[in-house]
Coordinates of C-alpha atoms in Angstrom, one line a residue:
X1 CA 0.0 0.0 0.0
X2 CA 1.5 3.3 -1.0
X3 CA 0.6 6.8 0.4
X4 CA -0.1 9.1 -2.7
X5 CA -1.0 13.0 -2.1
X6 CA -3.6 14.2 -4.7
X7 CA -3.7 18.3 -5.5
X8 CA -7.0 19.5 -5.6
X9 CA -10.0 17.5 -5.4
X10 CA -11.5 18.5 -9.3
X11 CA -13.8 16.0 -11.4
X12 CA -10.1 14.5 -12.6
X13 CA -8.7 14.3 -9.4
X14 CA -11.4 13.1 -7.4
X15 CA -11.9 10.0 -10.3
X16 CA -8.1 8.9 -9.6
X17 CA -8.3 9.3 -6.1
X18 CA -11.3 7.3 -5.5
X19 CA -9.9 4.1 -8.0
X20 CA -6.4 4.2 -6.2
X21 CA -8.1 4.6 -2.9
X22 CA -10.1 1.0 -3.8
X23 CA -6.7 -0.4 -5.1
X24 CA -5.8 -0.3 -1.7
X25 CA -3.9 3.0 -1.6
X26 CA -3.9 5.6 1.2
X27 CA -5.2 8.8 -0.6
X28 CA -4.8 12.3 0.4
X29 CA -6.6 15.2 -1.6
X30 CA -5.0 18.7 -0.5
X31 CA -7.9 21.6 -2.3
X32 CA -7.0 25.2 -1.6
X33 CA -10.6 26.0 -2.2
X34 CA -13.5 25.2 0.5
X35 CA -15.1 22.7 -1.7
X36 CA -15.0 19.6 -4.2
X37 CA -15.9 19.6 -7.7
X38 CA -13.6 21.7 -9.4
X39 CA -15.2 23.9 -12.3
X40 CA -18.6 22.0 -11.5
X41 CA -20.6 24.2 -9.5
X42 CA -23.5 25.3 -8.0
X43 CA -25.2 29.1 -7.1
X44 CA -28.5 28.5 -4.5
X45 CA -30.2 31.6 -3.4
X46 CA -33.8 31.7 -2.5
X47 CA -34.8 28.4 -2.7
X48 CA -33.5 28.4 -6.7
X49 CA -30.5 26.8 -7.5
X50 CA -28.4 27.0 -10.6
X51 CA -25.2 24.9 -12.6
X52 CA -22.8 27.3 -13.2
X53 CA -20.6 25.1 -14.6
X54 CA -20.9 22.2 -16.7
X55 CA -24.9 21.7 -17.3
X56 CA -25.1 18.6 -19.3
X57 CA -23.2 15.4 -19.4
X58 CA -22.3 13.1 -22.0
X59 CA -20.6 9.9 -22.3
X60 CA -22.0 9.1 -19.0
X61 CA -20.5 5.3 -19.6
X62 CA -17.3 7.1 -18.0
X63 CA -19.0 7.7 -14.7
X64 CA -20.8 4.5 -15.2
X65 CA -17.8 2.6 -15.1
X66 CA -16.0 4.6 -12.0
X67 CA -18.9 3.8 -9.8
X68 CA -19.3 -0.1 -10.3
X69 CA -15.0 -0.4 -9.8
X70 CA -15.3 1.5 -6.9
X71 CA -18.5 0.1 -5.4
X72 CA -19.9 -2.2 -7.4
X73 CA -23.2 -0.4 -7.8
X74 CA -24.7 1.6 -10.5
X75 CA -24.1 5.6 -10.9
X76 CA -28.1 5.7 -11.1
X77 CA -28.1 4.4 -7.2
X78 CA -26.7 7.6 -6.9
X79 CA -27.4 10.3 -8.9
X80 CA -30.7 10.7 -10.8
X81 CA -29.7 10.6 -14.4
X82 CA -32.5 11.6 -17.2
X83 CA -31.9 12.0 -21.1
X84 CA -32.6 15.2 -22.1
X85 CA -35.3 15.1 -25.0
X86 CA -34.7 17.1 -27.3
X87 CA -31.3 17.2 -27.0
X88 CA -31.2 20.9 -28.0
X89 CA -33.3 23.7 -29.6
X90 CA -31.4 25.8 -32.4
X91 CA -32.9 29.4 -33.4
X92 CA -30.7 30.7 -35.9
X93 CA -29.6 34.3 -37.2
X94 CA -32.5 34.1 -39.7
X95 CA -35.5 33.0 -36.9
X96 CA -35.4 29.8 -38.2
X97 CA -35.5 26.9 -35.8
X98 CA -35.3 23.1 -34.8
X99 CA -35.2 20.9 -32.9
X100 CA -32.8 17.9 -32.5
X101 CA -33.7 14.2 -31.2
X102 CA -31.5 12.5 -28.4
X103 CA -29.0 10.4 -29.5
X104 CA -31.0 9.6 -32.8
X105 CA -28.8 10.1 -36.2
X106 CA -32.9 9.4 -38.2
X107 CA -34.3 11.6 -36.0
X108 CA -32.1 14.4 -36.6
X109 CA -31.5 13.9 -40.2
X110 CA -35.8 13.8 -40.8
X111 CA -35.5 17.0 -38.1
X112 CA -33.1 19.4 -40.3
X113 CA -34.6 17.9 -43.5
X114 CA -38.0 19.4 -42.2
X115 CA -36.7 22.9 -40.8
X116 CA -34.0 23.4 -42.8
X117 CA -35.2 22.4 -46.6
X118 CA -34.8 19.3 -48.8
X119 CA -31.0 17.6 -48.5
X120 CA -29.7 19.8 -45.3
X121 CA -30.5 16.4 -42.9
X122 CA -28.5 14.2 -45.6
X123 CA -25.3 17.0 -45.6
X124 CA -25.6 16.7 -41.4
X125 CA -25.6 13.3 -41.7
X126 CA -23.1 12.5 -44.5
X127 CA -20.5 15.1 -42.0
X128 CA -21.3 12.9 -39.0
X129 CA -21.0 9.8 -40.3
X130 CA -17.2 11.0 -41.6
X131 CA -16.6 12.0 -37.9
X132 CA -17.5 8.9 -36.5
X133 CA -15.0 7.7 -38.8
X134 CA -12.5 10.2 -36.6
X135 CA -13.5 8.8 -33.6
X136 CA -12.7 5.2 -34.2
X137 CA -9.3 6.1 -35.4
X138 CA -8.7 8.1 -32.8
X139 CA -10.9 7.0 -29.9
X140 CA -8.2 4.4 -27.9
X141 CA -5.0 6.9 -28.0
X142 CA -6.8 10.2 -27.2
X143 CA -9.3 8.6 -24.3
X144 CA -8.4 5.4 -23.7
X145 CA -4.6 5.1 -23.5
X146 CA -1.5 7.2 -21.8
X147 CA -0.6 9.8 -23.9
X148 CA 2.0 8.3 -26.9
X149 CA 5.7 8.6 -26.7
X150 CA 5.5 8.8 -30.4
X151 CA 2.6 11.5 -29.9
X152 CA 3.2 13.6 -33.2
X153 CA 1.5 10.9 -35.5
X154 CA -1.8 12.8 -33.3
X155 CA -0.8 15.7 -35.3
X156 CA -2.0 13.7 -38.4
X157 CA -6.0 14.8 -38.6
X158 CA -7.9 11.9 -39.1
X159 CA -11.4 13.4 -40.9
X160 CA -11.7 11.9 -43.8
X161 CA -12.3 14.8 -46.0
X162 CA -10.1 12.5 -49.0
X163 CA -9.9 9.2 -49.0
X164 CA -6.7 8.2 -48.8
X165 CA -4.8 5.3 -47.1
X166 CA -2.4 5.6 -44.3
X167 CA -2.2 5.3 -40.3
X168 CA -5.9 6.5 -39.5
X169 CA -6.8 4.4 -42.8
X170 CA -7.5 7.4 -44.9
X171 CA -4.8 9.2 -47.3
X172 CA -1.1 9.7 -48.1
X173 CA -0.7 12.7 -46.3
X174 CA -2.6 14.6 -43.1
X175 CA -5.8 16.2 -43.7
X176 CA -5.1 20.3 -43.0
X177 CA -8.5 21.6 -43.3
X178 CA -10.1 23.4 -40.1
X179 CA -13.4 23.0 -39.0
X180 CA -14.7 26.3 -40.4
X181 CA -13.3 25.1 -44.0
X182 CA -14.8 21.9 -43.6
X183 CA -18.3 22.9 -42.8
X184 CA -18.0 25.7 -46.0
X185 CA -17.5 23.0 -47.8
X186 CA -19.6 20.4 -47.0
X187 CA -22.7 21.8 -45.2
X188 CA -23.1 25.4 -47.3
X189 CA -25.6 26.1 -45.4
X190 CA -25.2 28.8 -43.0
X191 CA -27.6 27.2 -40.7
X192 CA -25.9 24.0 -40.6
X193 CA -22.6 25.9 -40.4
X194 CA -23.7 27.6 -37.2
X195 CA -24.7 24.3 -35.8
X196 CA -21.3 23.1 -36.6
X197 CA -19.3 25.4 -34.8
X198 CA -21.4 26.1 -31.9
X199 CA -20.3 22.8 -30.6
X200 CA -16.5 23.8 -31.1
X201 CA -17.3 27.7 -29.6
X202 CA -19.3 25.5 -26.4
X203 CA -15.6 24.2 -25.6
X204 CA -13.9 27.1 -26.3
X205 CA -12.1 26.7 -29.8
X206 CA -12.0 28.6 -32.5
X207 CA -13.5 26.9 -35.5
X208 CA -11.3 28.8 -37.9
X209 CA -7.9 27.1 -36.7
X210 CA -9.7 23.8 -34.7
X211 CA -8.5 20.8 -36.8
X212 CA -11.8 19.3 -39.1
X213 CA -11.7 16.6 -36.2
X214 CA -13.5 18.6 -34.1
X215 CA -16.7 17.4 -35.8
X216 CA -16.1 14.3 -33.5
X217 CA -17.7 17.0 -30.9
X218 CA -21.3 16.9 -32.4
X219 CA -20.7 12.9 -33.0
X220 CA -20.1 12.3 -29.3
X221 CA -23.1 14.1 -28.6
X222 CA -25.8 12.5 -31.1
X223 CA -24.0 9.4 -30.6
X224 CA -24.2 9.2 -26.9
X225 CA -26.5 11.3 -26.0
X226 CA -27.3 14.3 -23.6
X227 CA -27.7 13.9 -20.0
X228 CA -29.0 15.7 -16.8
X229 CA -29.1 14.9 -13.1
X230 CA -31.9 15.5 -11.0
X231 CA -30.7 18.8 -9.0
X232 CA -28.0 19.8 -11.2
X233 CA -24.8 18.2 -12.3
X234 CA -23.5 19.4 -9.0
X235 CA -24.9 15.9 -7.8
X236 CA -22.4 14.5 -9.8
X237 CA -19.8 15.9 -8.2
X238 CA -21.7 15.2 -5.0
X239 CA -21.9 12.1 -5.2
X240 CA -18.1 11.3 -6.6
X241 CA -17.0 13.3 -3.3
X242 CA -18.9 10.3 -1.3
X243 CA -17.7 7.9 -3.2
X244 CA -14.2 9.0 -2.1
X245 CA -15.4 9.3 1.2
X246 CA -17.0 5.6 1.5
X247 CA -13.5 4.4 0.7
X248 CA -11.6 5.9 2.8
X249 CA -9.7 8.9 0.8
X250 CA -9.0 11.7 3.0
X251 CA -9.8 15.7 1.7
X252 CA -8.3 18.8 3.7
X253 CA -9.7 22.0 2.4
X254 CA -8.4 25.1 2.5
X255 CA -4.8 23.2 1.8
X256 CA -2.7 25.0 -0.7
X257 CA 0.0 23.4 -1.9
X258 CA 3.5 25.3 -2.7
X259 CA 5.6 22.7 -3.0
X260 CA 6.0 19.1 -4.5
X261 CA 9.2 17.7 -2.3
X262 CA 11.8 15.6 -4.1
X263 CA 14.1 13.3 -3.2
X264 CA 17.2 12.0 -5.3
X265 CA 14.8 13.6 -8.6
X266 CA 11.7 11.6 -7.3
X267 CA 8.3 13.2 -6.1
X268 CA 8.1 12.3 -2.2
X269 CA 5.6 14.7 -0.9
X270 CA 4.2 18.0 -0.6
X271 CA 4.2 21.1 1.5
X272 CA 1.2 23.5 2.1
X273 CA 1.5 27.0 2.2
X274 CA 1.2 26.7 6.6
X275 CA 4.4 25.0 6.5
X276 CA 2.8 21.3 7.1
X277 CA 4.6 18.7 4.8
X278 CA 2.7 15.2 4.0
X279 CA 5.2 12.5 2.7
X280 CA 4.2 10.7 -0.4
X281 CA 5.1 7.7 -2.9
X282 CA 3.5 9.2 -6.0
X283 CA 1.8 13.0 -6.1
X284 CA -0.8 13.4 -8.6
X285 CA -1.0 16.8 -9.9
X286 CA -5.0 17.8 -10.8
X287 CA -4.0 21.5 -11.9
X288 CA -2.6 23.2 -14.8
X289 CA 0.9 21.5 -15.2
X290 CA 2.0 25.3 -16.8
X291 CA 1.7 25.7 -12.6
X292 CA 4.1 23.0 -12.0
X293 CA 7.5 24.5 -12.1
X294 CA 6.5 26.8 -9.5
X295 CA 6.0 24.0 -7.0
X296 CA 9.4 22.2 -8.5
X297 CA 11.4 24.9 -7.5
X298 CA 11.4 26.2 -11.4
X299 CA 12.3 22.3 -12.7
X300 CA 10.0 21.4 -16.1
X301 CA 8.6 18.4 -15.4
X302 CA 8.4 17.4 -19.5
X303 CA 10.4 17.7 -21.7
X304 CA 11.3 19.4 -25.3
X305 CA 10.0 16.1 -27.1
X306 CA 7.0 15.7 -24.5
X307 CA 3.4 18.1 -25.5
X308 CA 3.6 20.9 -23.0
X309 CA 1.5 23.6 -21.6
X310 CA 1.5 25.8 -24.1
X311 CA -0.4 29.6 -25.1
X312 CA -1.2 28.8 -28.9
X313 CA -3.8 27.6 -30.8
X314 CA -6.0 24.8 -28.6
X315 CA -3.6 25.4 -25.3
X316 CA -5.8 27.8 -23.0
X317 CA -8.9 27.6 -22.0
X318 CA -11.8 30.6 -23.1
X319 CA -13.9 32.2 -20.9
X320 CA -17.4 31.9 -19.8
X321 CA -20.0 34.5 -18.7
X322 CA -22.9 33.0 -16.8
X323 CA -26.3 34.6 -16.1
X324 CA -28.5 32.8 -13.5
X325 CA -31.9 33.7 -13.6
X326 CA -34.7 33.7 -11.1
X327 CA -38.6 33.9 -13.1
X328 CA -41.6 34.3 -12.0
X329 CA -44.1 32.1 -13.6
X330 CA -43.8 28.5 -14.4
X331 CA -41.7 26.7 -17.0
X332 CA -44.3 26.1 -19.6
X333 CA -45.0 22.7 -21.2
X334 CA -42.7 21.3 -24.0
X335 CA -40.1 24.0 -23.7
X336 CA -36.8 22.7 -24.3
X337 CA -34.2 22.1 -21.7
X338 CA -31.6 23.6 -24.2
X339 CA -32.1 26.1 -26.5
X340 CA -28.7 27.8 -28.5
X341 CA -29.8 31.1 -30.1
X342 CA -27.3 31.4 -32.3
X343 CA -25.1 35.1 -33.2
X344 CA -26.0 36.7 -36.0
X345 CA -22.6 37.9 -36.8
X346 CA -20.6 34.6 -36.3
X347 CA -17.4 36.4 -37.7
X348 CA -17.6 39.3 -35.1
X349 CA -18.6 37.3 -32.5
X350 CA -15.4 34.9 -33.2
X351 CA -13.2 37.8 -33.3
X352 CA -14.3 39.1 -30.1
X353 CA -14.2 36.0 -28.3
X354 CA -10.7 34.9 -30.0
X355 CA -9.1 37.9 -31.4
X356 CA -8.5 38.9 -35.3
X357 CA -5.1 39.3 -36.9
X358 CA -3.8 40.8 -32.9
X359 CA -5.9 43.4 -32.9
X360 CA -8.6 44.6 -30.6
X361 CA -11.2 41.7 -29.7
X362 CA -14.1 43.5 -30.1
X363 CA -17.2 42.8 -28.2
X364 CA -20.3 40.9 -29.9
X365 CA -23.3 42.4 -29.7
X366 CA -25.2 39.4 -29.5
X367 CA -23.4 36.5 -29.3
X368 CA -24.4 32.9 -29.2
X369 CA -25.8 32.3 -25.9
X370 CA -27.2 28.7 -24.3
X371 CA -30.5 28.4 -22.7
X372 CA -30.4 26.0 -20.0
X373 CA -34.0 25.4 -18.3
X374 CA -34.3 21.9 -16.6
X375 CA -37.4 20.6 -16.1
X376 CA -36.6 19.8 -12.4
X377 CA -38.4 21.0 -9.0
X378 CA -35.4 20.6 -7.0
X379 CA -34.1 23.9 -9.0
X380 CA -37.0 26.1 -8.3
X381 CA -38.6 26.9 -5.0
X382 CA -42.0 25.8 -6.1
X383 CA -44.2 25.3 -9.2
X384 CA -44.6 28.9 -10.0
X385 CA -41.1 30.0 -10.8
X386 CA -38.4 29.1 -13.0
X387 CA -34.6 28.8 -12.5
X388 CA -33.1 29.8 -16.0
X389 CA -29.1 29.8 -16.8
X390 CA -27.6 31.4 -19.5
X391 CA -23.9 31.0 -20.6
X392 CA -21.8 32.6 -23.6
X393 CA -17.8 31.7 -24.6
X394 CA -16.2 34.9 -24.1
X395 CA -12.6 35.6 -24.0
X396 CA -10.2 34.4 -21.3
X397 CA -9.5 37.0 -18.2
X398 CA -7.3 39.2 -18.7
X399 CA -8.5 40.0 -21.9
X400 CA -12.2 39.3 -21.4
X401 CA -12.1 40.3 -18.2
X402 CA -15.5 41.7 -17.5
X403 CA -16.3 43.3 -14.0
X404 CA -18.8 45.7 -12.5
X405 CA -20.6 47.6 -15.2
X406 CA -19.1 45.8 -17.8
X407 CA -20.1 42.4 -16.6
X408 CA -23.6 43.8 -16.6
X409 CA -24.2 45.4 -19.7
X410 CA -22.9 41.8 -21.0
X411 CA -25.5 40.6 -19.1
X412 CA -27.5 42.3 -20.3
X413 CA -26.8 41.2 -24.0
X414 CA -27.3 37.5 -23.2
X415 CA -30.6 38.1 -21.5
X416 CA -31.8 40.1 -25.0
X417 CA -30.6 36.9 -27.2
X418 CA -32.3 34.7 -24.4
X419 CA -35.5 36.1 -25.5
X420 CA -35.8 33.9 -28.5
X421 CA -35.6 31.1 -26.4
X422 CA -38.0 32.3 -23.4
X423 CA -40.4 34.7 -25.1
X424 CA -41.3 37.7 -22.5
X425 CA -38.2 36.7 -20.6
X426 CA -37.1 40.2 -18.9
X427 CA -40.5 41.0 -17.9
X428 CA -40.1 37.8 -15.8
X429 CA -37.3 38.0 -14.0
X430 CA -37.1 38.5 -10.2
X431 CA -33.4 38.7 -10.0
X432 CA -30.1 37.9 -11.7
X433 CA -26.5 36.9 -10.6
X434 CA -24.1 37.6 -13.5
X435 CA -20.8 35.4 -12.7
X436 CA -17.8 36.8 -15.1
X437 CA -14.9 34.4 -15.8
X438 CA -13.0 33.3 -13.0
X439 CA -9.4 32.5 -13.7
X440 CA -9.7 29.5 -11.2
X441 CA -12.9 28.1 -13.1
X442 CA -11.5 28.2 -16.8
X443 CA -11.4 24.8 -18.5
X444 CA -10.2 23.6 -21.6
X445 CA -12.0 22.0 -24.4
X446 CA -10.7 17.9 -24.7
X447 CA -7.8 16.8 -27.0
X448 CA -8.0 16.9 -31.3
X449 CA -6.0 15.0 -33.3
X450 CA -5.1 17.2 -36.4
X451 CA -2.8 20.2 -36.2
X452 CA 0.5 19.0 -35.6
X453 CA -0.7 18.3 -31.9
X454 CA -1.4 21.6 -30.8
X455 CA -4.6 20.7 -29.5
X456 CA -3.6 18.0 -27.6
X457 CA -2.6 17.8 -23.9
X458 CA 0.6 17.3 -21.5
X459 CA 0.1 13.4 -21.1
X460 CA -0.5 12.0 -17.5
X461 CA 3.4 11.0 -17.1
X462 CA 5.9 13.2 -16.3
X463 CA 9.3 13.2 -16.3
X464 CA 9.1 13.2 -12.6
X465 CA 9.4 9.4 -11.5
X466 CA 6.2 9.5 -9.1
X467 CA 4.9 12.3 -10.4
X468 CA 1.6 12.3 -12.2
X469 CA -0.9 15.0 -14.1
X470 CA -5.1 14.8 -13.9
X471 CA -7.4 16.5 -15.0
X472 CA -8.8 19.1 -17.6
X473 CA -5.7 20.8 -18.1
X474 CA -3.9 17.2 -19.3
X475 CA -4.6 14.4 -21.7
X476 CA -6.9 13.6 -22.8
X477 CA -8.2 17.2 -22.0
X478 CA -11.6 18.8 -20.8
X479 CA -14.8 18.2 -20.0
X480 CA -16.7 16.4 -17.8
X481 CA -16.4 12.6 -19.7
X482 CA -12.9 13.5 -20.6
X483 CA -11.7 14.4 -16.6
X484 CA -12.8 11.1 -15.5
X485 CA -11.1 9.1 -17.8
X486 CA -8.1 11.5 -17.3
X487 CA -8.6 9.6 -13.3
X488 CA -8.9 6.5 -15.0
X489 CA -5.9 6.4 -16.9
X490 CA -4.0 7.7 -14.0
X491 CA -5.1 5.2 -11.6
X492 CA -4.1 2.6 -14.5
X493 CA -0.4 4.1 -14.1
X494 CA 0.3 3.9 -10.3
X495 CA -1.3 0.6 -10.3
X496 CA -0.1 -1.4 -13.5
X497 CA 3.2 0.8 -13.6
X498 CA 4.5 3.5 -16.1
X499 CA 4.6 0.9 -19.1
X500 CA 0.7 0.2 -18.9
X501 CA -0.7 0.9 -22.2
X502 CA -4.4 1.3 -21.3
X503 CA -7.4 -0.6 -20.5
X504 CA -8.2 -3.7 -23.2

């Protein structure tokens, strides 16, 4: 049995500690915040309560599997999961709208078809079905294995845009089309476009230099479906928190760490910013590994061959501005748990949220904003009010950062778009809460293939013996499916040793 400190007690983090703690490890999980959960949290006021971070979840097999080999009983004994039918409501620049089945490629295909005009559902569909063939070539080394030593044949994009033959099983050469090209090319419509690269802007990359791979994003989603738990995802993280708990792992809040103690160039520990010290066989890591160095005394813990923390395309995370709204009046029948009303100036918008040329980002006057209104009593103090969040990408603090005045006439912005969603929306509202980014909540999107790697993540070994990376910030990148299997794959390391290759 080996003693292994865990920093911060994230989605990530939390995942590893509880499979290492039922390997018959003695965790520790050292958070310099109050609470658990990371980036997935809640806002209660009033007898409302409100996600203000992730609101949806998919791949839920990830969770699935964490809680039967750490219990032995199903996720569903413990959190309340629902699908979420529709999956999503798109109103588009023009007015037009539809609405899109869960986890149904027929339904959606006869869905566009219907809204969108004759041949729109077969374009969707002919783009999704090339993704999927993405995601098989690239689903076991970006989610289910360690990071590759040989990492850079990841920089090869795997959408088949041109058949070809080669090491995804398509082509001579790499594909070097972004997403934004891509969907010009094979969707034309602007609608369809929109709907395209509103699932890359929801995780924060820029469709104009995110790798055509990306369109595994919508895949995952119609493939797998949408999710919600009963009371917000903040049960998830709840209930992970107990799970730790139940096995023994031990948390200390309000624990910063400041320094990762080594011994003859192996991890051994870690001291908190009090001056305690807690001795250690491995130390997994659950923050940004760009942090690392300052709690190695300025040592990199990868090196110049390894995929680092890096500040260029796909390496920091975007902002997000969140509006959490209190209504009066009930949440009428039928309406859709998620609505996206899309920007009507996609290129402005993109520029503001990701900079043009180095200029300026200037700010979009209405940019794409998400609807998220759960169906759920256990949000709303009763039966005649509704608890409504909105959320927008922005850019990343500093640049975005917004704060006082700013932050509300933002706010304001999103509520104005929201209207398309919730008709008579403003005359509703009993109060607001407008959360700005916070630095400490900002998340990146997962890993892409494509791009000569720059959208993939530091890998979960480090050059460190006994030191280890979790998380959002590290492969196989952010997200709530992607975190956990960021624990898993940790875990799998510690346990099985530094030349384990993955689960079979």
């Amino acid at each position: 049995m080996a003693r292994i400190a865990v920093i911060g007690a994230g989605m990530g983090a939390m995942a590893a500690a509880a499979r290492l703690a039922v390997a018959g490890h003695q965790v520790a999980v050292f958070e310099r915040g109050a609470t658990h959960g990371g980036a997935v949290r809640r806002l209660e006021r009033d007898g409302f309560s409100f996600d203000t971070g992730p609101g949806l979840l998919h791949l839920p097999a990830v969770y699935r599997d964490l809680f039967l080999k750490t219990g032995r009983e199903p996720l569903e004994s413990r959190v309340e999961l629902s699908q979420v039918d529709p999956a999503s409501r798109h109103v588009f620049a023009d007015g037009t709208a539809v609405s899109l089945p869960n986890a149904s490629r027929a339904g959606v295909l006869a869905a566009l078809e219907e809204a969108l005009g004759a041949g729109a559902g077969e374009r969707w569909s002919a783009l999704v079905g090339r993704a999927r063939e993405a995601w098989d070539a690239t689903r076991r080394p970006l989610l289910e294995e360690p990071l590759w030593q040989e990492w850079r044949v990841l920089g090869r994009d795997p959408y088949p845009a041109v058949r070809r033959r080669g090491l995804f099983g398509r082509g001579k050469g790499p594909t070097t089309a972004t997403l934004a090209e891509v969907a010009r090319r094979e969707l034309a419509d602007p609608r369809l476009i929109a709907l395209l690269e509103s699932h890359a802007l929801a995780y924060g990359f820029d469709p104009r230099s995110a790798p055509a791979s990306a369109a595994v994003l919508p895949y995952m989603e119609q493939t797998f479906g949408s999710w919600y738990a009963r009371g917000g995802m903040r049960a998830l993280a709840d209930a992970l928190y107990e799970r730790c708990l139940a096995r023994k792992v031990e948390f200390a809040f309000g624990a910063e760490v400041t320094r990762i103690v080594e011994k003859d160039g192996r991890a051994t520990g870690v001291e908190l910013a009090d001056g305690q010290a807690s001795e250690a066989e491995f130390v997994v890591a659950g923050i940004d590994p760009a942090r690392l160095p300052a709690l190695l005394d300025g040592r990199e813990p990868y090196g110049p061959d390894d995929v680092r923390p890096q500040d260029g395309p796909g390496g920091r995370a975007t902002g997000r501005l969140t509006v959490c709204l209190a209504l009066r009046g009930a949440r009428e029948a039928g309406a859709a748990h998620r609505t996206v009303v899309h920007a009507a100036d996609r290129a402005a918008e993109l520029a503001g949220v990701f900079g043009d040329g180095g200029g300026p980002r200037p700010a979009c006057a209405r940019p794409t904003v998400t609807v998220l209104r759960p169906d759920d009593a256990a949000t709303r103090p009763d039966g005649g009010h509704e608890a409504v969040t909105l959320t927008a990408t922005v850019a990343p603090p500093p640049a975005g950062r917004l704060e006082g005045a700013a932050a509300e006439a933002a706010a304001d912005r999103l509520v104005e778009v929201a209207e398309a969603a919730v008709p008579g929306l403003r005359e509703r509202v009993l109060w607001r809460e407008v959360l700005p980014p916070a630095e400490d909540a900002l998340v990146p999107g997962p890993a892409l293939a494509g791009r000569d790697g720059r959208f993939l993540r530091p890998g979960n070994r480090t050059r460190i013996p006994g030191l280890y990376a979790v998380g959002g910030w590290s492969h196989p990148g952010g997200g709530l499916a992607h975190s956990g299997m960021s624990g898993a794959l940790v875990a799998g390391l510690i346990v099985n040793g530094d030349d384990w290759h993955g689960s079979t």
